[in-house]
Amino acid sequence: MKVALLGASGMIGSRILAELSSRGHQVTALARDTAKIAALPGVTAKAVDAFDGKALAAAYAGHDAAISSVHYLASDADTLIGAAKASGVPRYLVVGGAGSLEVAPGVRLFDTPQFPAIYLGEAKAGGAFLDKLKAEPTLNWTFLSPAALIQPGERTGRFRLGGDQFFVDAAGNSAISAEDYAIALVDELETPKHIRKRFSVAY
């Protein structure tokens, strides 16, 4: 597949880029600074400003799918979604956050008293992004929320998938490596199972 990846130099984006490359996809890797994009087989680096909707739409055009892996507070939801729509790209996959997952019906993780204040702004912006996607009448989107803790780690290929509910392991932990998150996202790209839906991944 021809895939455009926004945020290809980031912690999660770089793992998604490596996973796409290892599976033989042709990737246009988009970031502000192309020097930070890994040189991998099938990867073409291109500089783009996430706030420039026209440039972003042009960068997405002609691809089979676009993946957005950027911080919500370092971008604009309307610009990002508008670019995906304007580009005509058939699929739009978004790296989500855990904060908008439900811990009880109608209660999101970021609504709970124990949610870390330092992450609240980013988490709520992610929830607002998801709400905007849900309101889109035609955009073919998928939003993947990771576990509460996502960081560089091992690529195991062993994890659980869920829906809108926040879930933990037997020890009460909620974690996923960025490498395994990338597997789940690229699996969804290759074999769509969550069209116009959010799903989640954790150990």
mmCIF file of C-alpha atoms in Angstrom:
data_model
loop_
_atom_site.group_PDB
_atom_site.id
_atom_site.type_symbol
_atom_site.label_atom_id
_atom_site.label_comp_id
_atom_site.label_asym_id
_atom_site.label_seq_id
_atom_site.Cartn_x
_atom_site.Cartn_y
_atom_site.Cartn_z
ATOM 1 C CA MET A 1 0.000 0.000 0.000
ATOM 2 C CA LYS A 2 0.937 3.624 -0.443
ATOM 3 C CA VAL A 3 0.664 5.231 2.985
ATOM 4 C CA ALA A 4 1.170 8.831 4.126
ATOM 5 C CA LEU A 5 2.302 9.060 7.757
ATOM 6 C CA LEU A 6 2.121 12.406 9.554
ATOM 7 C CA GLY A 7 4.363 12.640 12.597
ATOM 8 C CA ALA A 8 6.756 10.010 11.281
ATOM 9 C CA SER A 9 9.642 11.207 13.475
ATOM 10 C CA GLY A 10 7.800 10.999 16.800
ATOM 11 C CA MET A 11 8.024 8.310 19.476
ATOM 12 C CA ILE A 12 4.961 6.425 18.236
ATOM 13 C CA GLY A 13 5.153 7.590 14.622
ATOM 14 C CA SER A 14 8.691 6.289 14.193
ATOM 15 C CA ARG A 15 7.580 2.828 15.359
ATOM 16 C CA ILE A 16 4.639 2.891 12.961
ATOM 17 C CA LEU A 17 7.043 3.908 10.201
ATOM 18 C CA ALA A 18 9.351 0.977 10.986
ATOM 19 C CA GLU A 19 6.406 -1.448 11.049
ATOM 20 C CA LEU A 20 5.084 -0.183 7.699
ATOM 21 C CA SER A 21 8.530 -0.412 6.122
ATOM 22 C CA SER A 22 9.135 -3.932 7.447
ATOM 23 C CA ARG A 23 5.894 -5.097 5.827
ATOM 24 C CA GLY A 24 6.827 -3.692 2.432
ATOM 25 C CA HIS A 25 4.535 -0.663 2.275
ATOM 26 C CA GLN A 26 5.523 2.458 0.354
ATOM 27 C CA VAL A 27 5.486 5.302 2.871
ATOM 28 C CA THR A 28 5.556 9.059 2.487
ATOM 29 C CA ALA A 29 6.915 10.046 5.894
ATOM 30 C CA LEU A 30 5.784 13.532 6.867
ATOM 31 C CA ALA A 31 7.288 15.730 9.583
ATOM 32 C CA ARG A 32 8.457 19.297 10.143
ATOM 33 C CA ASP A 33 12.099 18.190 10.159
ATOM 34 C CA THR A 34 12.895 15.432 7.661
ATOM 35 C CA ALA A 35 16.355 14.970 9.215
ATOM 36 C CA LYS A 36 14.630 13.238 12.138
ATOM 37 C CA ILE A 37 12.882 10.667 9.913
ATOM 38 C CA ALA A 38 14.543 7.253 9.836
ATOM 39 C CA ALA A 39 15.968 6.164 6.471
ATOM 40 C CA LEU A 40 14.197 2.865 5.840
ATOM 41 C CA PRO A 41 13.291 0.758 2.783
ATOM 42 C CA GLY A 42 10.280 2.108 0.926
ATOM 43 C CA VAL A 43 10.270 5.392 2.837
ATOM 44 C CA THR A 44 10.283 8.849 1.231
ATOM 45 C CA ALA A 45 10.658 11.741 3.667
ATOM 46 C CA LYS A 46 8.802 14.992 3.053
ATOM 47 C CA ALA A 47 8.612 18.176 5.101
ATOM 48 C CA VAL A 48 5.127 19.425 5.911
ATOM 49 C CA ASP A 49 3.544 21.749 8.454
ATOM 50 C CA ALA A 50 0.599 20.110 10.213
ATOM 51 C CA PHE A 51 -1.095 23.523 10.428
ATOM 52 C CA ASP A 52 -1.015 23.967 6.627
ATOM 53 C CA GLY A 53 -4.172 22.175 5.567
ATOM 54 C CA LYS A 54 -3.638 22.651 1.834
ATOM 55 C CA ALA A 55 -0.083 21.303 1.938
ATOM 56 C CA LEU A 56 -1.191 18.390 4.093
ATOM 57 C CA ALA A 57 -4.073 17.502 1.762
ATOM 58 C CA ALA A 58 -1.677 17.601 -1.182
ATOM 59 C CA ALA A 59 0.764 15.330 0.681
ATOM 60 C CA TYR A 60 -2.021 12.827 1.416
ATOM 61 C CA ALA A 61 -3.479 12.807 -2.092
ATOM 62 C CA GLY A 62 -2.824 9.682 -4.154
ATOM 63 C CA HIS A 63 -2.204 7.426 -1.155
ATOM 64 C CA ASP A 64 -4.258 4.405 -0.119
ATOM 65 C CA ALA A 65 -4.333 5.616 3.474
ATOM 66 C CA ALA A 66 -3.161 8.439 5.713
ATOM 67 C CA ILE A 67 -2.079 7.980 9.330
ATOM 68 C CA SER A 68 -1.984 10.876 11.793
ATOM 69 C CA SER A 69 0.456 10.543 14.694
ATOM 70 C CA VAL A 70 0.755 14.052 16.134
ATOM 71 C CA HIS A 71 0.123 15.592 19.543
ATOM 72 C CA TYR A 72 -3.325 17.139 19.778
ATOM 73 C CA LEU A 73 -2.117 20.297 21.500
ATOM 74 C CA ALA A 74 0.560 20.736 18.815
ATOM 75 C CA SER A 75 -1.965 20.623 15.964
ATOM 76 C CA ASP A 76 -5.489 21.679 15.031
ATOM 77 C CA ALA A 77 -8.210 19.036 14.772
ATOM 78 C CA ASP A 78 -10.256 20.848 12.142
ATOM 79 C CA THR A 79 -7.177 21.361 9.957
ATOM 80 C CA LEU A 80 -6.101 17.714 10.234
ATOM 81 C CA ILE A 81 -9.552 16.271 9.566
ATOM 82 C CA GLY A 82 -10.208 18.797 6.821
ATOM 83 C CA ALA A 83 -6.977 17.834 5.071
ATOM 84 C CA ALA A 84 -7.895 14.157 5.174
ATOM 85 C CA LYS A 85 -11.287 14.933 3.645
ATOM 86 C CA ALA A 86 -9.908 17.290 0.999
ATOM 87 C CA SER A 87 -7.228 14.814 -0.055
ATOM 88 C CA GLY A 88 -9.752 12.148 -1.028
ATOM 89 C CA VAL A 89 -7.647 9.522 0.736
ATOM 90 C CA PRO A 90 -9.700 6.291 1.137
ATOM 91 C CA ARG A 91 -8.738 5.648 4.790
ATOM 92 C CA TYR A 92 -7.714 7.875 7.676
ATOM 93 C CA LEU A 93 -6.174 6.267 10.780
ATOM 94 C CA VAL A 94 -5.490 8.283 13.911
ATOM 95 C CA VAL A 95 -3.158 7.595 16.830
ATOM 96 C CA GLY A 96 -5.418 8.206 19.812
ATOM 97 C CA GLY A 97 -4.966 8.533 23.534
ATOM 98 C CA ALA A 98 -6.171 6.525 26.518
ATOM 99 C CA GLY A 99 -7.808 9.431 28.342
ATOM 100 C CA SER A 100 -11.039 9.274 26.363
ATOM 101 C CA LEU A 101 -11.600 5.565 27.106
ATOM 102 C CA GLU A 102 -14.552 4.831 29.375
ATOM 103 C CA VAL A 103 -14.075 3.548 32.927
ATOM 104 C CA ALA A 104 -17.871 3.419 33.395
ATOM 105 C CA PRO A 105 -20.788 4.216 31.071
ATOM 106 C CA GLY A 106 -20.398 7.854 30.057
ATOM 107 C CA VAL A 107 -17.354 8.387 32.304
ATOM 108 C CA ARG A 108 -14.031 8.847 30.545
ATOM 109 C CA LEU A 109 -10.679 8.113 32.148
ATOM 110 C CA PHE A 110 -9.738 11.809 32.102
ATOM 111 C CA ASP A 111 -12.899 12.583 34.134
ATOM 112 C CA THR A 112 -11.627 10.563 37.112
ATOM 113 C CA PRO A 113 -9.950 12.321 40.079
ATOM 114 C CA GLN A 114 -6.762 10.258 39.780
ATOM 115 C CA PHE A 115 -6.057 11.262 36.188
ATOM 116 C CA PRO A 116 -2.684 13.130 36.144
ATOM 117 C CA ALA A 117 -3.257 16.859 35.706
ATOM 118 C CA ILE A 118 -0.126 17.185 33.568
ATOM 119 C CA TYR A 119 -1.752 15.082 30.826
ATOM 120 C CA LEU A 120 -5.284 16.470 31.109
ATOM 121 C CA GLY A 121 -5.066 19.073 28.349
ATOM 122 C CA GLU A 122 -3.704 16.643 25.772
ATOM 123 C CA ALA A 123 -6.168 13.935 26.808
ATOM 124 C CA LYS A 124 -9.207 16.200 26.534
ATOM 125 C CA ALA A 125 -8.011 17.476 23.165
ATOM 126 C CA GLY A 126 -7.792 13.848 22.032
ATOM 127 C CA GLY A 127 -11.321 13.229 23.210
ATOM 128 C CA ALA A 128 -12.518 16.283 21.294
ATOM 129 C CA PHE A 129 -10.727 14.992 18.171
ATOM 130 C CA LEU A 130 -12.537 11.662 18.474
ATOM 131 C CA ASP A 131 -15.873 13.444 18.904
ATOM 132 C CA LYS A 132 -15.217 15.413 15.715
ATOM 133 C CA LEU A 133 -14.446 12.205 13.829
ATOM 134 C CA LYS A 134 -17.692 10.647 15.055
ATOM 135 C CA ALA A 135 -19.583 13.656 13.689
ATOM 136 C CA GLU A 136 -18.110 13.247 10.189
ATOM 137 C CA PRO A 137 -20.797 11.874 7.840
ATOM 138 C CA THR A 138 -18.562 10.252 5.229
ATOM 139 C CA LEU A 139 -14.881 10.185 6.289
ATOM 140 C CA ASN A 140 -13.563 6.609 6.523
ATOM 141 C CA TRP A 141 -11.713 6.917 9.851
ATOM 142 C CA THR A 142 -10.303 4.627 12.541
ATOM 143 C CA PHE A 143 -9.015 5.816 15.938
ATOM 144 C CA LEU A 144 -6.721 3.543 17.980
ATOM 145 C CA SER A 145 -6.369 4.287 21.696
ATOM 146 C CA PRO A 146 -3.341 2.808 23.476
ATOM 147 C CA ALA A 147 -3.107 1.710 27.085
ATOM 148 C CA ALA A 148 -2.511 4.395 29.722
ATOM 149 C CA LEU A 149 1.247 3.825 29.537
ATOM 150 C CA ILE A 150 2.821 3.668 26.090
ATOM 151 C CA GLN A 151 6.569 3.850 25.682
ATOM 152 C CA PRO A 152 9.407 2.300 23.665
ATOM 153 C CA GLY A 153 9.798 -1.377 24.437
ATOM 154 C CA GLU A 154 9.666 -4.868 23.018
ATOM 155 C CA ARG A 155 7.884 -5.933 19.843
ATOM 156 C CA THR A 156 6.070 -9.030 21.086
ATOM 157 C CA GLY A 157 2.958 -9.245 18.907
ATOM 158 C CA ARG A 158 1.048 -10.370 22.011
ATOM 159 C CA PHE A 159 -1.661 -7.969 23.154
ATOM 160 C CA ARG A 160 -5.406 -7.606 23.566
ATOM 161 C CA LEU A 161 -7.763 -5.466 21.525
ATOM 162 C CA GLY A 162 -10.803 -3.731 22.982
ATOM 163 C CA GLY A 163 -13.360 -1.086 22.184
ATOM 164 C CA ASP A 164 -14.268 2.108 24.035
ATOM 165 C CA GLN A 165 -13.661 0.675 27.503
ATOM 166 C CA PHE A 166 -10.467 1.171 29.482
ATOM 167 C CA PHE A 167 -8.989 -2.165 30.529
ATOM 168 C CA VAL A 168 -6.051 -3.382 32.598
ATOM 169 C CA ASP A 169 -4.098 -6.597 33.030
ATOM 170 C CA ALA A 170 -4.355 -9.049 35.923
ATOM 171 C CA ALA A 171 -2.014 -6.894 38.018
ATOM 172 C CA GLY A 172 -4.093 -3.773 37.422
ATOM 173 C CA ASN A 173 -1.624 -2.241 34.979
ATOM 174 C CA SER A 174 -2.489 -0.573 31.670
ATOM 175 C CA ALA A 175 0.494 -0.624 29.324
ATOM 176 C CA ILE A 176 1.581 -1.278 25.740
ATOM 177 C CA SER A 177 4.907 -0.844 23.965
ATOM 178 C CA ALA A 178 5.004 1.600 21.070
ATOM 179 C CA GLU A 179 6.246 -1.299 18.940
ATOM 180 C CA ASP A 180 3.206 -3.469 19.705
ATOM 181 C CA TYR A 181 0.888 -0.482 19.275
ATOM 182 C CA ALA A 182 2.357 -0.105 15.779
ATOM 183 C CA ILE A 183 1.584 -3.759 15.006
ATOM 184 C CA ALA A 184 -2.064 -3.272 16.008
ATOM 185 C CA LEU A 185 -2.384 -0.133 13.884
ATOM 186 C CA VAL A 186 -0.789 -1.636 10.778
ATOM 187 C CA ASP A 187 -2.831 -4.818 11.206
ATOM 188 C CA GLU A 188 -5.946 -2.616 11.083
ATOM 189 C CA LEU A 189 -4.608 -0.842 8.008
ATOM 190 C CA GLU A 190 -4.076 -4.116 6.190
ATOM 191 C CA THR A 191 -7.232 -5.884 7.424
ATOM 192 C CA PRO A 192 -9.895 -3.307 8.321
ATOM 193 C CA LYS A 193 -12.101 -4.341 11.227
ATOM 194 C CA HIS A 194 -12.883 -0.988 12.849
ATOM 195 C CA ILE A 195 -14.262 1.265 10.130
ATOM 196 C CA ARG A 196 -15.576 4.571 11.524
ATOM 197 C CA LYS A 197 -14.870 3.277 15.022
ATOM 198 C CA ARG A 198 -12.451 3.652 17.900
ATOM 199 C CA PHE A 199 -10.692 0.585 19.249
ATOM 200 C CA SER A 200 -8.021 0.075 21.874
ATOM 201 C CA VAL A 201 -4.941 -2.016 22.537
ATOM 202 C CA ALA A 202 -3.202 -3.083 25.766
ATOM 203 C CA TYR A 203 -1.460 -6.042 27.333
#
